CSV table of C-alpha atoms and ligand atoms in Angstrom, one decimal:
chain,number,residue,atom,x,y,z
A,1,UNK,CA,291.5,70.1,122.1
A,2,UNK,CA,288.0,71.4,122.5
A,3,UNK,CA,285.3,68.7,122.8
A,4,UNK,CA,283.7,68.0,119.5
A,5,UNK,CA,280.0,67.4,118.8
A,6,UNK,CA,279.3,63.8,118.1
A,7,UNK,CA,276.7,62.3,115.7
A,8,UNK,CA,274.5,61.1,118.6
A,9,UNK,CA,274.0,64.7,119.7
A,10,UNK,CA,272.5,65.7,116.4
A,11,UNK,CA,268.9,64.8,115.4
A,12,UNK,CA,269.1,63.1,112.0
A,13,UNK,CA,265.5,62.1,111.1
A,14,UNK,CA,264.6,63.1,107.6
A,15,UNK,CA,267.9,65.1,107.3
A,16,UNK,CA,270.4,64.8,104.5
A,17,UNK,CA,273.5,63.7,106.3
A,18,UNK,CA,276.8,64.2,104.4
A,19,UNK,CA,279.5,61.8,105.8
A,20,UNK,CA,283.1,62.3,104.7
A,21,UNK,CA,284.4,58.7,104.9
A,22,UNK,CA,287.8,57.2,103.9
A,23,UNK,CA,287.0,54.7,101.2
A,24,UNK,CA,290.5,54.9,99.7
A,25,UNK,CA,290.6,51.1,99.5
A,26,UNK,CA,292.9,48.8,97.5
A,27,UNK,CA,291.4,47.5,94.3
A,28,UNK,CA,292.4,44.9,91.8
A,29,UNK,CA,291.3,44.3,88.2
A,30,UNK,CA,289.4,41.2,87.3
A,31,UNK,CA,288.7,41.1,83.6
A,32,UNK,CA,287.1,44.4,82.8
A,33,UNK,CA,286.0,45.1,86.4
A,34,UNK,CA,287.8,46.4,89.4
A,35,UNK,CA,287.1,44.8,92.8
A,36,UNK,CA,287.8,45.8,96.4
A,37,UNK,CA,290.5,43.6,97.9
A,38,UNK,CA,290.4,44.8,101.5
A,39,UNK,CA,287.2,46.0,103.2
A,40,UNK,CA,288.7,47.2,106.4
A,41,UNK,CA,287.9,50.9,105.7
A,42,UNK,CA,284.4,50.1,104.5
A,43,UNK,CA,283.7,48.0,107.7
A,44,UNK,CA,285.2,50.9,109.8
A,45,UNK,CA,282.5,53.2,108.4
A,46,UNK,CA,279.5,50.9,108.9
A,47,UNK,CA,278.6,51.9,112.5
A,48,UNK,CA,278.1,55.5,111.4
A,49,UNK,CA,276.2,54.6,108.3
A,50,UNK,CA,274.0,52.1,110.1
A,51,UNK,CA,273.2,54.6,112.8
A,52,UNK,CA,272.1,57.2,110.2
A,53,UNK,CA,269.9,54.6,108.6
A,54,UNK,CA,268.4,53.6,112.0
A,55,UNK,CA,267.7,57.2,112.9
A,56,UNK,CA,265.8,57.7,109.6
A,57,UNK,CA,268.5,60.0,108.2
A,58,UNK,CA,269.4,60.2,104.5
A,59,UNK,CA,273.0,59.2,104.2
A,60,UNK,CA,275.3,60.9,101.6
A,61,UNK,CA,278.8,59.4,101.6
A,62,UNK,CA,281.8,61.1,100.1
A,63,UNK,CA,285.4,59.9,99.7
A,64,UNK,CA,288.5,60.2,97.6
A,65,UNK,CA,290.1,57.2,95.9
A,66,UNK,CA,293.7,57.2,94.7
A,67,UNK,CA,295.2,60.1,92.9
A,68,UNK,CA,293.2,60.8,89.7
A,69,UNK,CA,294.6,64.4,89.8
A,70,UNK,CA,291.3,66.2,89.1
A,71,UNK,CA,290.2,64.1,86.2
A,72,UNK,CA,287.4,61.5,85.9
A,73,UNK,CA,289.3,58.3,85.3
A,74,UNK,CA,287.4,55.0,85.3
A,75,UNK,CA,290.1,53.2,87.2
A,76,UNK,CA,289.5,55.5,90.2
A,77,UNK,CA,285.7,55.3,90.1
A,78,UNK,CA,284.0,54.4,93.4
A,79,UNK,CA,281.8,51.9,91.5
A,80,UNK,CA,283.4,48.8,93.0
A,81,UNK,CA,283.2,50.4,96.4
A,82,UNK,CA,279.5,51.1,96.0
A,83,UNK,CA,279.0,47.4,95.1
A,84,UNK,CA,280.9,46.1,98.1
A,85,UNK,CA,279.3,48.6,100.5
A,86,UNK,CA,275.8,47.5,99.2
A,87,UNK,CA,276.8,43.9,99.9
A,88,UNK,CA,278.0,44.7,103.4
A,89,UNK,CA,275.0,46.8,104.3
A,90,UNK,CA,272.5,44.5,102.6
A,91,UNK,CA,270.8,47.4,100.9
A,92,UNK,CA,271.1,49.5,97.7
A,93,UNK,CA,273.7,52.1,97.5
A,94,UNK,CA,273.1,54.8,94.9
A,95,UNK,CA,276.2,55.9,93.1
A,96,UNK,CA,276.2,59.4,91.5
A,97,UNK,CA,278.2,60.1,88.4
A,98,UNK,CA,279.7,63.3,89.9
A,99,UNK,CA,280.2,64.6,93.4
A,100,UNK,CA,278.5,68.0,92.8
A,101,UNK,CA,276.1,69.6,90.3
A,102,UNK,CA,272.5,69.2,89.3
A,103,UNK,CA,272.6,65.4,89.3
A,104,UNK,CA,273.7,64.8,92.9
A,105,UNK,CA,271.6,67.8,94.1
A,106,UNK,CA,268.5,66.4,92.5
A,107,UNK,CA,269.1,63.0,93.9
A,108,UNK,CA,269.9,64.3,97.4
A,109,UNK,CA,266.3,65.7,97.4
A,110,UNK,CA,264.8,62.5,96.2
A,111,UNK,CA,266.4,60.4,98.9
A,112,UNK,CA,264.0,58.8,101.4
A,113,UNK,CA,264.7,58.2,105.1
A,114,UNK,CA,267.2,55.4,105.5
A,115,UNK,CA,268.5,55.7,101.9
A,116,UNK,CA,272.3,55.6,101.2
A,117,UNK,CA,274.0,57.5,98.4
A,118,UNK,CA,277.7,57.5,97.5
A,119,UNK,CA,279.1,60.5,95.6
A,120,UNK,CA,281.6,59.7,92.9
A,121,UNK,CA,285.3,60.2,93.7
A,122,UNK,CA,285.8,63.7,95.2
A,123,UNK,CA,289.3,63.9,93.5
A,124,UNK,CA,287.7,63.8,90.0
A,125,UNK,CA,287.4,67.5,90.7
A,126,UNK,CA,290.7,69.4,91.0
A,127,UNK,CA,289.0,71.8,93.6
A,128,UNK,CA,289.0,69.0,96.1
A,129,UNK,CA,292.7,69.4,96.8
A,130,UNK,CA,292.5,73.2,96.6
A,131,UNK,CA,290.5,73.8,99.8
A,132,UNK,CA,288.0,75.8,97.7
A,133,UNK,CA,285.2,77.8,99.3
A,134,UNK,CA,283.1,77.4,96.2
A,135,UNK,CA,283.5,73.7,95.9
A,136,UNK,CA,282.8,73.4,99.7
A,137,UNK,CA,279.5,75.3,99.2
A,138,UNK,CA,278.6,73.0,96.3
A,139,UNK,CA,279.1,70.0,98.5
A,140,UNK,CA,277.2,71.6,101.4
A,141,UNK,CA,274.2,72.2,99.0
A,142,UNK,CA,273.7,68.5,99.1
A,143,UNK,CA,273.1,68.2,102.8
A,144,UNK,CA,271.8,69.6,106.1
A,145,UNK,CA,274.4,68.1,108.3
A,146,UNK,CA,278.2,67.4,107.9
A,147,UNK,CA,279.7,64.4,109.7
A,148,UNK,CA,283.4,63.7,109.7
A,149,UNK,CA,284.3,60.0,109.8
A,150,UNK,CA,287.4,59.9,107.7
A,151,UNK,CA,290.1,59.7,110.4
A,152,UNK,CA,292.8,58.8,107.9
A,153,UNK,CA,292.2,62.0,105.9
A,154,UNK,CA,292.0,64.5,108.8
A,155,UNK,CA,295.5,65.7,108.4
A,156,UNK,CA,294.7,67.0,104.9
A,157,UNK,CA,293.4,70.5,104.5
A,158,UNK,CA,291.4,69.6,101.5
A,159,UNK,CA,287.9,71.0,100.6
A,160,UNK,CA,285.9,68.0,101.9
A,161,UNK,CA,288.0,67.6,105.0
A,162,UNK,CA,288.6,71.2,106.0
A,163,UNK,CA,286.6,73.9,104.1
A,164,UNK,CA,283.3,72.0,104.0
A,165,UNK,CA,283.2,71.3,107.8
A,166,UNK,CA,284.5,74.8,108.5
A,167,UNK,CA,281.5,76.3,106.6
A,168,UNK,CA,278.9,73.7,107.6
A,169,UNK,CA,276.2,75.1,110.0
A,170,UNK,CA,275.6,71.7,111.7
A,171,UNK,CA,278.6,69.4,112.1
A,172,UNK,CA,280.0,66.6,114.2
A,173,UNK,CA,282.1,63.5,114.3
A,174,UNK,CA,281.1,59.9,113.4
A,175,UNK,CA,281.8,56.8,115.5
A,176,UNK,CA,285.1,55.9,113.7
A,177,UNK,CA,286.7,59.3,114.4
A,178,UNK,CA,285.3,59.2,118.0
A,179,UNK,CA,286.8,55.7,118.5
A,180,UNK,CA,290.2,56.8,117.2
A,181,UNK,CA,290.3,59.9,119.4
A,182,UNK,CA,289.3,57.9,122.4
A,183,UNK,CA,292.2,55.5,121.9
A,184,UNK,CA,294.9,57.9,120.7
A,185,UNK,CA,294.3,60.8,123.0
A,186,UNK,CA,295.2,59.0,126.2
A,187,UNK,CA,298.2,57.4,124.4
A,188,UNK,CA,299.4,60.8,123.3
A,189,UNK,CA,299.0,62.6,126.6
A,190,UNK,CA,299.6,60.0,129.2
A,191,UNK,CA,300.6,56.5,128.2
A,192,UNK,CA,300.6,54.0,131.0
A,193,UNK,CA,304.3,53.2,131.8
A,194,UNK,CA,306.5,51.4,131.2
A,195,UNK,CA,305.8,52.5,127.7
A,196,UNK,CA,307.6,50.9,124.7
A,197,UNK,CA,307.5,52.7,121.4
A,198,UNK,CA,308.4,50.7,118.3
A,199,UNK,CA,309.1,52.6,115.1
A,200,UNK,CA,310.0,51.1,111.7
A,201,UNK,CA,309.5,51.8,108.1
A,202,UNK,CA,311.6,53.7,105.7
A,203,UNK,CA,312.0,57.4,106.7
A,204,UNK,CA,312.8,58.9,110.1
A,205,UNK,CA,311.7,62.3,108.7
A,206,UNK,CA,308.1,61.1,108.8
A,207,UNK,CA,308.4,59.8,112.3
A,208,UNK,CA,310.8,62.1,114.1
A,209,UNK,CA,307.9,64.3,115.3
A,210,UNK,CA,306.3,61.3,117.1
A,211,UNK,CA,309.6,60.1,118.5
A,212,UNK,CA,310.4,63.6,119.9
A,213,UNK,CA,306.9,64.0,121.3
A,214,UNK,CA,307.2,60.8,123.2
A,215,UNK,CA,310.8,61.2,124.5
A,216,UNK,CA,309.6,62.7,127.9
A,217,UNK,CA,306.9,59.9,128.2
A,218,UNK,CA,308.6,56.8,127.0
A,219,UNK,CA,310.8,54.2,128.7
A,220,UNK,CA,312.2,52.3,125.7
A,221,UNK,CA,312.3,53.0,121.9
A,222,UNK,CA,312.8,50.1,119.5
A,223,UNK,CA,313.9,51.0,116.0
A,224,UNK,CA,313.6,48.8,112.9
A,225,UNK,CA,313.2,49.0,109.1
A,226,UNK,CA,315.3,51.2,106.9
A,227,UNK,CA,315.1,53.9,109.6
A,228,UNK,CA,317.5,51.9,111.7
A,229,UNK,CA,320.4,52.3,109.2
A,230,UNK,CA,320.5,56.1,109.9
A,231,UNK,CA,320.9,55.3,113.6
A,232,UNK,CA,323.7,52.8,112.9
A,233,UNK,CA,325.4,55.2,110.6
A,234,UNK,CA,325.1,58.0,113.2
A,235,UNK,CA,326.9,55.7,115.6
A,236,UNK,CA,329.7,55.0,113.1
A,237,UNK,CA,328.6,51.5,112.0
A,238,UNK,CA,329.0,50.5,108.3
A,239,UNK,CA,325.7,50.1,106.5
A,240,UNK,CA,326.8,49.1,103.0
A,241,UNK,CA,324.3,50.0,100.3
A,242,UNK,CA,321.3,50.2,102.7
A,243,UNK,CA,318.6,52.8,102.1
A,244,UNK,CA,319.7,56.0,104.0
A,245,UNK,CA,320.5,59.6,103.3
A,246,UNK,CA,322.5,62.2,105.3
A,247,UNK,CA,319.4,64.2,106.5
A,248,UNK,CA,318.1,61.0,108.1
A,249,UNK,CA,321.5,60.5,109.8
A,250,UNK,CA,321.3,64.0,111.2
A,251,UNK,CA,317.8,63.3,112.6
A,252,UNK,CA,319.0,60.0,114.1
A,253,UNK,CA,322.0,61.8,115.8
A,254,UNK,CA,319.6,64.3,117.3
A,255,UNK,CA,317.4,61.5,118.6
A,256,UNK,CA,320.2,59.5,120.0
A,257,UNK,CA,321.3,62.6,122.0
A,258,UNK,CA,317.7,63.3,123.1
A,259,UNK,CA,317.3,59.7,124.3
A,260,UNK,CA,320.5,59.9,126.3
A,261,UNK,CA,319.5,63.1,128.0
A,262,UNK,CA,316.1,61.7,128.9
A,263,UNK,CA,317.5,58.4,130.0
A,264,UNK,CA,315.4,56.6,127.4
A,265,UNK,CA,316.7,53.2,126.3
A,266,UNK,CA,317.1,53.1,122.6
A,267,UNK,CA,317.3,49.7,120.9
A,268,UNK,CA,318.7,49.4,117.4
A,269,UNK,CA,319.5,46.3,115.4
A,270,UNK,CA,322.5,44.2,116.3
A,271,UNK,CA,322.3,42.0,113.2
A,272,UNK,CA,320.5,42.0,109.9
A,273,UNK,CA,319.2,40.0,107.0
A,274,UNK,CA,321.0,41.5,104.0
A,275,UNK,CA,320.7,41.0,100.2
A,276,UNK,CA,322.5,42.4,97.1
A,277,UNK,CA,319.3,44.1,96.0
A,278,UNK,CA,315.9,44.9,97.6
A,279,UNK,CA,314.2,42.1,95.7
A,280,UNK,CA,317.1,39.6,95.4
A,281,UNK,CA,316.0,36.9,97.7
A,282,UNK,CA,318.6,34.4,96.5
A,283,UNK,CA,321.5,36.5,97.8
A,284,UNK,CA,320.0,36.9,101.3
A,285,UNK,CA,322.2,36.1,104.3
A,286,UNK,CA,322.4,37.1,108.0
A,287,UNK,CA,325.2,39.3,109.2
A,288,UNK,CA,327.3,38.2,112.2
A,289,UNK,CA,326.9,41.7,113.8
A,290,UNK,CA,325.5,45.2,113.4
A,291,UNK,CA,327.8,46.1,110.4
A,292,UNK,CA,326.6,45.6,106.8
A,293,UNK,CA,329.3,44.8,104.3
A,294,UNK,CA,329.9,46.8,101.1
A,295,UNK,CA,327.7,45.7,98.2
A,296,UNK,CA,324.9,44.5,100.6
A,297,UNK,CA,321.8,46.2,101.9
A,298,UNK,CA,319.7,45.5,105.0
A,299,UNK,CA,316.3,44.1,104.2
A,300,UNK,CA,315.1,42.9,107.6
A,301,UNK,CA,316.2,42.6,111.2
A,302,UNK,CA,318.3,39.5,112.1
A,303,UNK,CA,317.5,36.8,114.7
A,304,UNK,CA,319.6,38.3,117.5
A,305,UNK,CA,317.8,41.6,117.0
A,306,UNK,CA,314.5,39.9,117.2
A,307,UNK,CA,315.5,38.3,120.5
A,308,UNK,CA,316.7,41.6,121.8
A,309,UNK,CA,313.5,43.3,120.8
A,310,UNK,CA,311.4,40.5,122.4
A,311,UNK,CA,313.3,41.2,125.7
A,312,UNK,CA,312.7,44.9,125.1
A,313,UNK,CA,308.9,44.2,125.3
A,314,UNK,CA,309.2,42.7,128.8
A,315,UNK,CA,307.3,44.5,131.5
A,316,UNK,CA,305.6,46.9,129.2
A,317,UNK,CA,302.3,48.3,130.2
A,318,UNK,CA,301.8,50.1,126.9
A,319,UNK,CA,303.2,49.3,123.4
A,320,UNK,CA,302.6,51.4,120.3
A,321,UNK,CA,303.9,50.1,117.0
A,322,UNK,CA,304.3,51.9,113.7
A,323,UNK,CA,306.2,50.7,110.6
A,324,UNK,CA,307.6,47.4,109.5
A,325,UNK,CA,311.0,46.0,110.5
A,326,UNK,CA,312.0,45.2,107.0
A,327,UNK,CA,310.9,44.9,103.4
A,328,UNK,CA,307.9,42.9,104.5
A,329,UNK,CA,306.2,43.0,101.1
A,330,UNK,CA,308.8,40.4,99.9
A,331,UNK,CA,307.8,37.2,101.8
A,332,UNK,CA,311.5,36.2,102.3
A,333,UNK,CA,312.2,39.5,104.0
A,334,UNK,CA,309.0,39.6,106.1
A,335,UNK,CA,310.0,37.3,109.0
A,336,UNK,CA,311.3,40.1,111.4
A,337,UNK,CA,308.1,42.1,111.0
A,338,UNK,CA,305.7,39.1,111.3
A,339,UNK,CA,307.6,37.6,114.3
A,340,UNK,CA,307.7,40.9,116.1
A,341,UNK,CA,303.9,41.3,115.5
A,342,UNK,CA,303.5,37.9,117.2
A,343,UNK,CA,305.8,38.8,120.1
A,344,UNK,CA,303.9,42.0,120.7
A,345,UNK,CA,300.6,40.1,120.5
A,346,UNK,CA,301.8,37.7,123.2
A,347,UNK,CA,302.5,40.4,125.8
A,348,UNK,CA,300.0,41.5,128.4
A,349,UNK,CA,300.6,45.2,127.6
A,350,UNK,CA,297.9,47.5,126.2
A,351,UNK,CA,298.8,47.1,122.5
A,352,UNK,CA,298.2,49.8,119.9
A,353,UNK,CA,299.3,50.1,116.3
A,354,UNK,CA,298.9,52.5,113.5
A,355,UNK,CA,299.9,53.1,109.9
A,356,UNK,CA,298.9,51.1,106.8
A,357,UNK,CA,301.9,48.8,106.7
A,358,UNK,CA,301.9,47.8,110.4
A,359,UNK,CA,298.2,47.0,110.1
A,360,UNK,CA,298.8,44.9,107.0
A,361,UNK,CA,301.6,43.1,108.8
A,362,UNK,CA,299.5,42.4,111.9
A,363,UNK,CA,296.6,41.1,109.8
A,364,UNK,CA,299.0,38.9,107.7
A,365,UNK,CA,300.6,37.6,110.9
A,366,UNK,CA,297.1,36.6,112.1
A,367,UNK,CA,297.3,38.5,115.4
A,368,UNK,CA,294.8,41.3,114.8
A,369,UNK,CA,292.5,40.2,117.5
A,370,UNK,CA,295.2,40.4,120.2
A,371,UNK,CA,295.7,44.1,119.6
A,372,UNK,CA,293.7,46.5,121.8
A,373,UNK,CA,293.5,49.1,119.1
A,374,UNK,CA,294.6,49.4,115.5
A,375,UNK,CA,294.3,52.9,114.0
A,376,UNK,CA,292.9,53.3,110.5
A,377,UNK,CA,295.1,56.3,109.9
A,378,UNK,CA,298.7,56.5,108.6
A,379,UNK,CA,299.9,60.1,108.3
A,380,UNK,CA,296.9,61.3,110.3
A,381,UNK,CA,297.7,59.0,113.2
A,382,UNK,CA,301.3,60.1,113.3
A,383,UNK,CA,300.5,63.8,113.1
A,384,UNK,CA,297.9,63.4,115.8
A,385,UNK,CA,300.4,61.6,118.1
A,386,UNK,CA,303.1,64.2,117.6
A,387,UNK,CA,300.6,66.8,118.8
A,388,UNK,CA,300.0,68.6,115.6
A,389,UNK,CA,296.6,70.2,115.0
A,390,UNK,CA,294.7,68.2,112.4
A,391,UNK,CA,292.9,70.5,110.0
A,392,UNK,CA,289.9,68.1,109.8
A,393,UNK,CA,289.5,68.4,113.6
A,394,UNK,CA,290.2,72.1,113.8
A,395,UNK,CA,287.4,72.7,111.2
A,396,UNK,CA,284.9,71.0,113.5
A,397,UNK,CA,285.5,73.1,116.6
B,401,LIG,P1,306.9,53.8,106.0
B,401,LIG,O1,305.9,54.3,104.9
B,401,LIG,O2,307.9,54.9,106.3
B,401,LIG,O3,306.2,53.2,107.2
B,401,LIG,O4,307.8,52.7,105.3
B,401,LIG,C1,307.2,51.5,105.0
B,401,LIG,C2,308.1,50.9,103.9
B,401,LIG,O5,309.4,50.7,104.5
B,401,LIG,C3,307.7,49.5,103.5
B,401,LIG,O6,307.3,49.6,102.1
B,401,LIG,C4,309.0,48.7,103.6
B,401,LIG,O7,309.2,47.9,102.5
B,401,LIG,C5,310.0,49.7,103.7
B,401,LIG,N1,311.2,49.2,104.4
B,401,LIG,C6,311.3,48.6,105.6
B,401,LIG,N2,312.5,48.2,105.9
B,401,LIG,C7,313.3,48.5,104.8
B,401,LIG,C8,314.6,48.2,104.4
B,401,LIG,N3,315.4,47.6,105.3
B,401,LIG,N4,315.0,48.7,103.2
B,401,LIG,C9,314.2,49.3,102.4
B,401,LIG,N5,312.9,49.5,102.7
B,401,LIG,C10,312.4,49.1,103.8
């Protein structure tokens, strides 16, 4: 990867600085209004925004929110985000009613040094997801400098994340992207060993690239979540009605062979919490072994598996965790995920995690501060770790 220009290398004073941020935050409705329920992504962007203000730049923020599919829908307005950001910054945040056109252009010229403006949801325009040259130029009319600080969106070749930076004359990365790259690049290239990789969640197809990338560099792989059933099935173990399809089983077989050839230890569940349905907490029970009976589905790892995985963490110098061990959104099925988060937190290894669900689990388990690095990306983190070229980074070279 070629070195990227960073925000600190670009003079910002009196310049209109466009920052692509990831303000795709969870919202909830309170009466007529929508409110932000998790400010992690807003807080993540603050260092870059504050730096622009301090330098006397004129900050123009742009983000997508949800999937409004090219239409202006009130539910997906960035209004609650502007309100929360204003609170966090302790200053006014001007919200435009569109992300391009005469209104935002006029306002961009009226900004004074240190002002902050947030453009309305980029995805209210269908062109945002079409990687359009015309739309990119309309966004660039608003600014003198393009800064990329939306790490979680760098894997998307959309207009604001790819075409706009590609066409921008002056461009660089903000502090969040810089921090992510500084943490993830050494992990990807040369993790300190012994390295233990923990993967959970629902689909191997999303994670196979990461697993394969790390096979030559990892000492132990721990598998949990619905992904684990494909490994069990590949080994000939009954998995009842657990979530799994044949393609996942093929991928799991390939990985089992790869691990064997590379002498990588692969840990899969030896018992499970099972239920009749994914939300039927009353029917939950622990299996005596790795097999899952007919009519039941796995919803979490069992106590013997947790003990096995705790042992699997011993001696690790580096641990990377992505994906929950079970259906952790249902409190009765969250124990495996939360307990594992605590066990990872208690090790002396360098601890890194990525992906929305693992982050939520770490926060809910109350062990966030024990982790050395928690990536703000989901898909972007995984694609970066598997060695794929991220369009949003390519466009900045
Ligand atoms: P992913 O997006 O691939 O990281 O998957 C996260 C999702 O996997 C979460 O919504 C979990 O509820 C789900 N998940 C984890 N374990 C299981 C399981 N045993 N059965 C069904 N879904 C699961």
